[in-house]
Amino acid sequence: MSSEISLDLGEVILRGTATGAGPTVLLLHAGGERRAVWVPVAAALAGHGFRSVAFDLRGHGDSSGRATTLRELADDVAGMVASQPVPVVLVGASVGGLAAIAALADPAVAARASGLVLVDVVPDLEPGRVRSWLDFHGLAGRYTRLVDDVLGSGPALLATAGALDLPVLVVHGGQGSPLRDADVGRLRAANRRVAVVRVPAAGHLVARDAPEQLADLVSGWLCGIGHGAVSTSGAGGQDLR
């Protein structure tokens, strides 16, 4: 069962959906997306015994405001985390994952979190490759200021991710993903608590391309880190490295 929720952060009002019951998983969508992308993922997570919460990021979907800097998104994520029962696992796709990392730089946010899942993103992707991907998909002109700010934040985000004292899972998409093995390798070198799993049939937007597999992978990993629910299907047959 799902319910609509709102979060008033003063500057913006974020609209969201809560689904299921159990330990909380916060789902953060990619730029240009909206929370509806998580619907099949949330349904599958509910079947595994997890409660998920998905908000439209500011400037997206039904939420107010504009997304112009990563700091704004990170502050919103901090507000989301503070509004939920502890512990919270953060699952962020693309810029949603980067906003999660930036939010976790705040010790108060990190203290409420028990894990981080980065869906086809790491902190310091090569800017030219990212811009080429955005251009190809017609997205570069929609969030110019945000893209510039995010791409300039790579070193700081990598430093934050490297210092995180919590389990981290990178879900690496396959065809059409701007992510490369070397990118993931830099993150793993910075933080030995990082595990990696591949979804070869999915592109960058794994939640759209393989929602049930993504939910299986996340729920299996959550059970492995002791996040409280019992998975019925494990990690979807993929190897965590």
CSV table of C-alpha atoms in Angstrom, one decimal:
chain,number,residue,atom,x,y,z
A,1,MET,CA,0.0,0.0,0.0
A,2,SER,CA,1.2,3.5,-0.9
A,3,SER,CA,0.4,6.9,0.6
A,4,GLU,CA,1.2,10.4,-0.6
A,5,ILE,CA,3.4,12.6,1.7
A,6,SER,CA,4.7,16.1,1.7
A,7,LEU,CA,7.8,17.6,3.3
A,8,ASP,CA,7.9,21.4,3.9
A,9,LEU,CA,11.5,22.5,4.1
A,10,GLY,CA,10.7,26.2,4.1
A,11,GLU,CA,12.2,27.2,0.8
A,12,VAL,CA,10.6,24.2,-1.0
A,13,ILE,CA,7.8,21.7,-0.6
A,14,LEU,CA,8.7,18.2,-1.7
A,15,ARG,CA,6.0,15.8,-2.7
A,16,GLY,CA,6.6,12.1,-2.1
A,17,THR,CA,5.2,8.6,-1.9
A,18,ALA,CA,5.7,6.1,0.9
A,19,THR,CA,5.2,2.4,0.1
A,20,GLY,CA,5.2,-0.7,2.2
A,21,ALA,CA,6.3,-1.4,5.8
A,22,GLY,CA,9.6,-2.2,7.4
A,23,PRO,CA,13.0,-0.6,7.5
A,24,THR,CA,13.2,2.6,5.5
A,25,VAL,CA,14.8,3.0,2.1
A,26,LEU,CA,15.0,6.5,0.6
A,27,LEU,CA,14.8,6.5,-3.2
A,28,LEU,CA,16.4,9.5,-5.0
A,29,HIS,CA,15.8,9.8,-8.7
A,30,ALA,CA,18.0,11.0,-11.5
A,31,GLY,CA,18.0,14.5,-13.0
A,32,GLY,CA,15.1,15.0,-15.4
A,33,GLU,CA,13.2,12.1,-13.8
A,34,ARG,CA,10.5,12.1,-11.1
A,35,ARG,CA,9.5,9.8,-8.2
A,36,ALA,CA,7.1,7.7,-10.4
A,37,VAL,CA,10.2,6.0,-11.9
A,38,TRP,CA,10.6,4.1,-8.6
A,39,VAL,CA,7.0,2.7,-8.5
A,40,PRO,CA,7.9,-0.8,-9.6
A,41,VAL,CA,11.1,-0.8,-7.5
A,42,ALA,CA,9.1,0.3,-4.4
A,43,ALA,CA,6.5,-2.4,-5.0
A,44,ALA,CA,9.2,-5.1,-5.2
A,45,LEU,CA,10.9,-3.8,-2.1
A,46,ALA,CA,7.7,-3.9,-0.2
A,47,GLY,CA,7.4,-7.5,-1.2
A,48,HIS,CA,10.8,-8.1,0.4
A,49,GLY,CA,9.7,-6.4,3.7
A,50,PHE,CA,11.0,-2.9,3.2
A,51,ARG,CA,9.3,0.5,3.4
A,52,SER,CA,10.4,2.9,0.7
A,53,VAL,CA,10.0,6.7,0.4
A,54,ALA,CA,10.5,8.5,-2.9
A,55,PHE,CA,10.3,12.2,-3.3
A,56,ASP,CA,10.3,14.3,-6.4
A,57,LEU,CA,13.6,16.3,-6.2
A,58,ARG,CA,13.2,20.1,-6.1
A,59,GLY,CA,12.3,21.5,-9.5
A,60,HIS,CA,11.0,18.0,-10.6
A,61,GLY,CA,7.6,16.5,-10.8
A,62,ASP,CA,5.2,17.8,-8.1
A,63,SER,CA,7.9,19.4,-5.9
A,64,SER,CA,8.5,23.2,-5.9
A,65,GLY,CA,11.7,25.2,-6.4
A,66,ARG,CA,14.5,24.9,-8.9
A,67,ALA,CA,17.5,22.6,-8.9
A,68,THR,CA,20.5,24.8,-9.6
A,69,THR,CA,23.2,23.5,-7.2
A,70,LEU,CA,24.2,20.2,-5.7
A,71,ARG,CA,24.2,21.9,-2.3
A,72,GLU,CA,20.5,22.6,-2.6
A,73,LEU,CA,19.7,19.0,-3.4
A,74,ALA,CA,22.0,17.8,-0.6
A,75,ASP,CA,20.2,20.0,1.9
A,76,ASP,CA,16.9,18.6,0.7
A,77,VAL,CA,18.2,15.1,1.1
A,78,ALA,CA,19.3,15.9,4.6
A,79,GLY,CA,15.7,17.1,5.3
A,80,MET,CA,14.3,13.9,3.9
A,81,VAL,CA,16.6,11.8,6.1
A,82,ALA,CA,15.7,13.8,9.2
A,83,SER,CA,12.0,13.2,8.5
A,84,GLN,CA,12.2,9.4,8.5
A,85,PRO,CA,12.6,6.8,11.2
A,86,VAL,CA,16.2,5.6,11.7
A,87,PRO,CA,18.1,3.9,10.3
A,88,VAL,CA,17.7,5.0,6.6
A,89,VAL,CA,19.4,3.5,3.6
A,90,LEU,CA,19.9,6.0,0.8
A,91,VAL,CA,19.5,4.8,-2.8
A,92,GLY,CA,20.4,7.4,-5.3
A,93,ALA,CA,20.4,7.3,-9.1
A,94,SER,CA,22.8,9.6,-11.0
A,95,VAL,CA,22.5,13.1,-9.5
A,96,GLY,CA,20.3,11.6,-6.7
A,97,GLY,CA,23.3,9.5,-5.7
A,98,LEU,CA,25.7,12.5,-5.8
A,99,ALA,CA,23.2,14.5,-3.7
A,100,ALA,CA,23.2,11.6,-1.2
A,101,ILE,CA,27.0,11.6,-0.9
A,102,ALA,CA,27.0,15.4,-0.4
A,103,ALA,CA,24.3,15.1,2.3
A,104,LEU,CA,26.3,12.4,4.1
A,105,ALA,CA,29.2,14.8,4.6
A,106,ASP,CA,27.1,16.2,7.5
A,107,PRO,CA,27.8,13.9,10.5
A,108,ALA,CA,24.1,14.4,11.6
A,109,VAL,CA,22.9,12.9,8.4
A,110,ALA,CA,25.5,10.1,8.4
A,111,ALA,CA,24.5,9.2,12.0
A,112,ARG,CA,20.9,8.4,10.7
A,113,ALA,CA,22.1,6.3,7.7
A,114,SER,CA,23.0,2.7,7.6
A,115,GLY,CA,23.9,2.3,4.0
A,116,LEU,CA,24.2,3.9,0.6
A,117,VAL,CA,23.4,2.6,-2.9
A,118,LEU,CA,24.7,4.5,-5.9
A,119,VAL,CA,22.8,3.5,-9.0
A,120,ASP,CA,25.2,3.9,-12.0
A,121,VAL,CA,27.1,6.8,-10.6
A,122,VAL,CA,30.3,7.5,-8.7
A,123,PRO,CA,31.6,10.9,-7.4
A,124,ASP,CA,34.1,11.9,-10.0
A,125,LEU,CA,33.0,11.0,-13.5
A,126,GLU,CA,35.0,12.6,-16.4
A,127,PRO,CA,33.2,15.8,-17.2
A,128,GLY,CA,33.6,15.5,-21.0
A,129,ARG,CA,32.1,12.0,-21.0
A,130,VAL,CA,29.1,13.2,-18.9
A,131,ARG,CA,28.5,16.2,-21.1
A,132,SER,CA,28.5,14.0,-24.2
A,133,TRP,CA,26.0,11.6,-22.6
A,134,LEU,CA,23.8,14.5,-21.6
A,135,ASP,CA,24.0,16.0,-25.1
A,136,PHE,CA,23.1,12.7,-26.7
A,137,HIS,CA,20.0,12.4,-24.5
A,138,GLY,CA,18.9,16.0,-24.9
A,139,LEU,CA,19.4,16.9,-21.3
A,140,ALA,CA,22.4,19.2,-21.2
A,141,GLY,CA,20.4,22.4,-21.8
A,142,ARG,CA,17.7,21.7,-19.2
A,143,TYR,CA,19.9,21.9,-16.1
A,144,THR,CA,23.0,23.8,-17.2
A,145,ARG,CA,23.8,25.4,-13.8
A,146,LEU,CA,23.3,22.2,-11.9
A,147,VAL,CA,25.4,20.2,-14.3
A,148,ASP,CA,28.3,22.7,-14.1
A,149,ASP,CA,28.1,22.7,-10.3
A,150,VAL,CA,28.0,18.9,-10.1
A,151,LEU,CA,30.9,18.4,-12.5
A,152,GLY,CA,33.0,20.8,-10.5
A,153,SER,CA,32.3,19.0,-7.3
A,154,GLY,CA,34.0,15.7,-8.2
A,155,PRO,CA,37.1,15.9,-5.9
A,156,ALA,CA,35.1,17.0,-2.9
A,157,LEU,CA,32.5,14.2,-3.4
A,158,LEU,CA,35.2,11.6,-3.8
A,159,ALA,CA,36.8,12.7,-0.6
A,160,THR,CA,33.4,12.5,1.2
A,161,ALA,CA,32.7,9.1,-0.2
A,162,GLY,CA,36.1,7.8,0.7
A,163,ALA,CA,35.5,8.8,4.3
A,164,LEU,CA,32.1,7.3,4.7
A,165,ASP,CA,32.0,4.7,7.5
A,166,LEU,CA,29.0,2.7,6.2
A,167,PRO,CA,28.4,0.0,3.6
A,168,VAL,CA,28.2,1.3,0.0
A,169,LEU,CA,26.9,-0.6,-3.1
A,170,VAL,CA,27.4,0.6,-6.6
A,171,VAL,CA,24.9,-0.8,-9.1
A,172,HIS,CA,26.7,-0.6,-12.5
A,173,GLY,CA,24.5,-0.4,-15.6
A,174,GLY,CA,25.5,-1.9,-18.8
A,175,GLN,CA,24.8,-0.7,-22.3
A,176,GLY,CA,24.8,3.1,-22.7
A,177,SER,CA,26.1,3.8,-19.2
A,178,PRO,CA,28.6,6.7,-18.9
A,179,LEU,CA,30.2,4.8,-16.0
A,180,ARG,CA,33.4,2.9,-16.6
A,181,ASP,CA,35.3,0.2,-14.6
A,182,ALA,CA,38.1,2.7,-13.9
A,183,ASP,CA,35.6,5.1,-12.4
A,184,VAL,CA,34.3,2.5,-10.0
A,185,GLY,CA,37.8,1.4,-9.3
A,186,ARG,CA,38.7,4.9,-8.0
A,187,LEU,CA,35.8,4.8,-5.6
A,188,ARG,CA,36.8,1.3,-4.4
A,189,ALA,CA,40.3,2.4,-3.9
A,190,ALA,CA,39.1,5.3,-1.8
A,191,ASN,CA,36.7,3.3,0.4
A,192,ARG,CA,37.2,-0.4,0.9
A,193,ARG,CA,33.6,-0.8,2.1
A,194,VAL,CA,32.3,-0.3,-1.5
A,195,ALA,CA,30.8,-3.4,-3.2
A,196,VAL,CA,29.9,-3.5,-6.9
A,197,VAL,CA,27.2,-5.3,-8.8
A,198,ARG,CA,26.4,-5.2,-12.6
A,199,VAL,CA,23.1,-5.2,-14.4
A,200,PRO,CA,24.3,-5.8,-18.0
A,201,ALA,CA,20.8,-5.5,-19.5
A,202,ALA,CA,20.2,-2.0,-18.1
A,203,GLY,CA,21.6,1.3,-19.2
A,204,HIS,CA,22.2,4.3,-17.0
A,205,LEU,CA,18.6,4.5,-15.8
A,206,VAL,CA,18.5,1.1,-14.1
A,207,ALA,CA,15.2,1.8,-12.3
A,208,ARG,CA,13.5,2.2,-15.7
A,209,ASP,CA,15.3,-0.7,-17.5
A,210,ALA,CA,15.4,-3.4,-14.8
A,211,PRO,CA,13.3,-2.3,-11.8
A,212,GLU,CA,12.6,-5.8,-10.4
A,213,GLN,CA,16.2,-6.8,-10.7
A,214,LEU,CA,17.3,-3.6,-9.1
A,215,ALA,CA,15.0,-4.2,-6.2
A,216,ASP,CA,16.2,-7.8,-5.8
A,217,LEU,CA,19.8,-6.6,-5.7
A,218,VAL,CA,19.2,-3.9,-3.2
A,219,SER,CA,17.1,-6.0,-0.9
A,220,GLY,CA,19.6,-8.9,-1.0
A,221,TRP,CA,22.4,-6.4,-0.2
A,222,LEU,CA,20.4,-4.8,2.6
A,223,CYS,CA,19.8,-8.2,4.2
A,224,GLY,CA,23.6,-8.9,3.9
A,225,ILE,CA,24.4,-5.7,5.8
A,226,GLY,CA,21.8,-6.5,8.5
A,227,HIS,CA,19.2,-3.8,7.6
A,228,GLY,CA,16.4,-5.8,9.2
A,229,ALA,CA,14.2,-7.4,6.5
A,230,VAL,CA,14.2,-11.0,5.2
A,231,SER,CA,14.8,-11.2,1.4
A,232,THR,CA,13.0,-14.0,-0.5
A,233,SER,CA,15.2,-13.9,-3.6
A,234,GLY,CA,18.7,-12.8,-2.5
A,235,ALA,CA,20.8,-10.7,-4.8
A,236,GLY,CA,19.3,-11.6,-8.1
A,237,GLY,CA,22.0,-14.1,-9.1
A,238,GLN,CA,24.7,-11.3,-9.4
A,239,ASP,CA,28.1,-11.4,-7.8
A,240,LEU,CA,29.0,-8.6,-5.4
A,241,ARG,CA,32.6,-7.7,-5.6
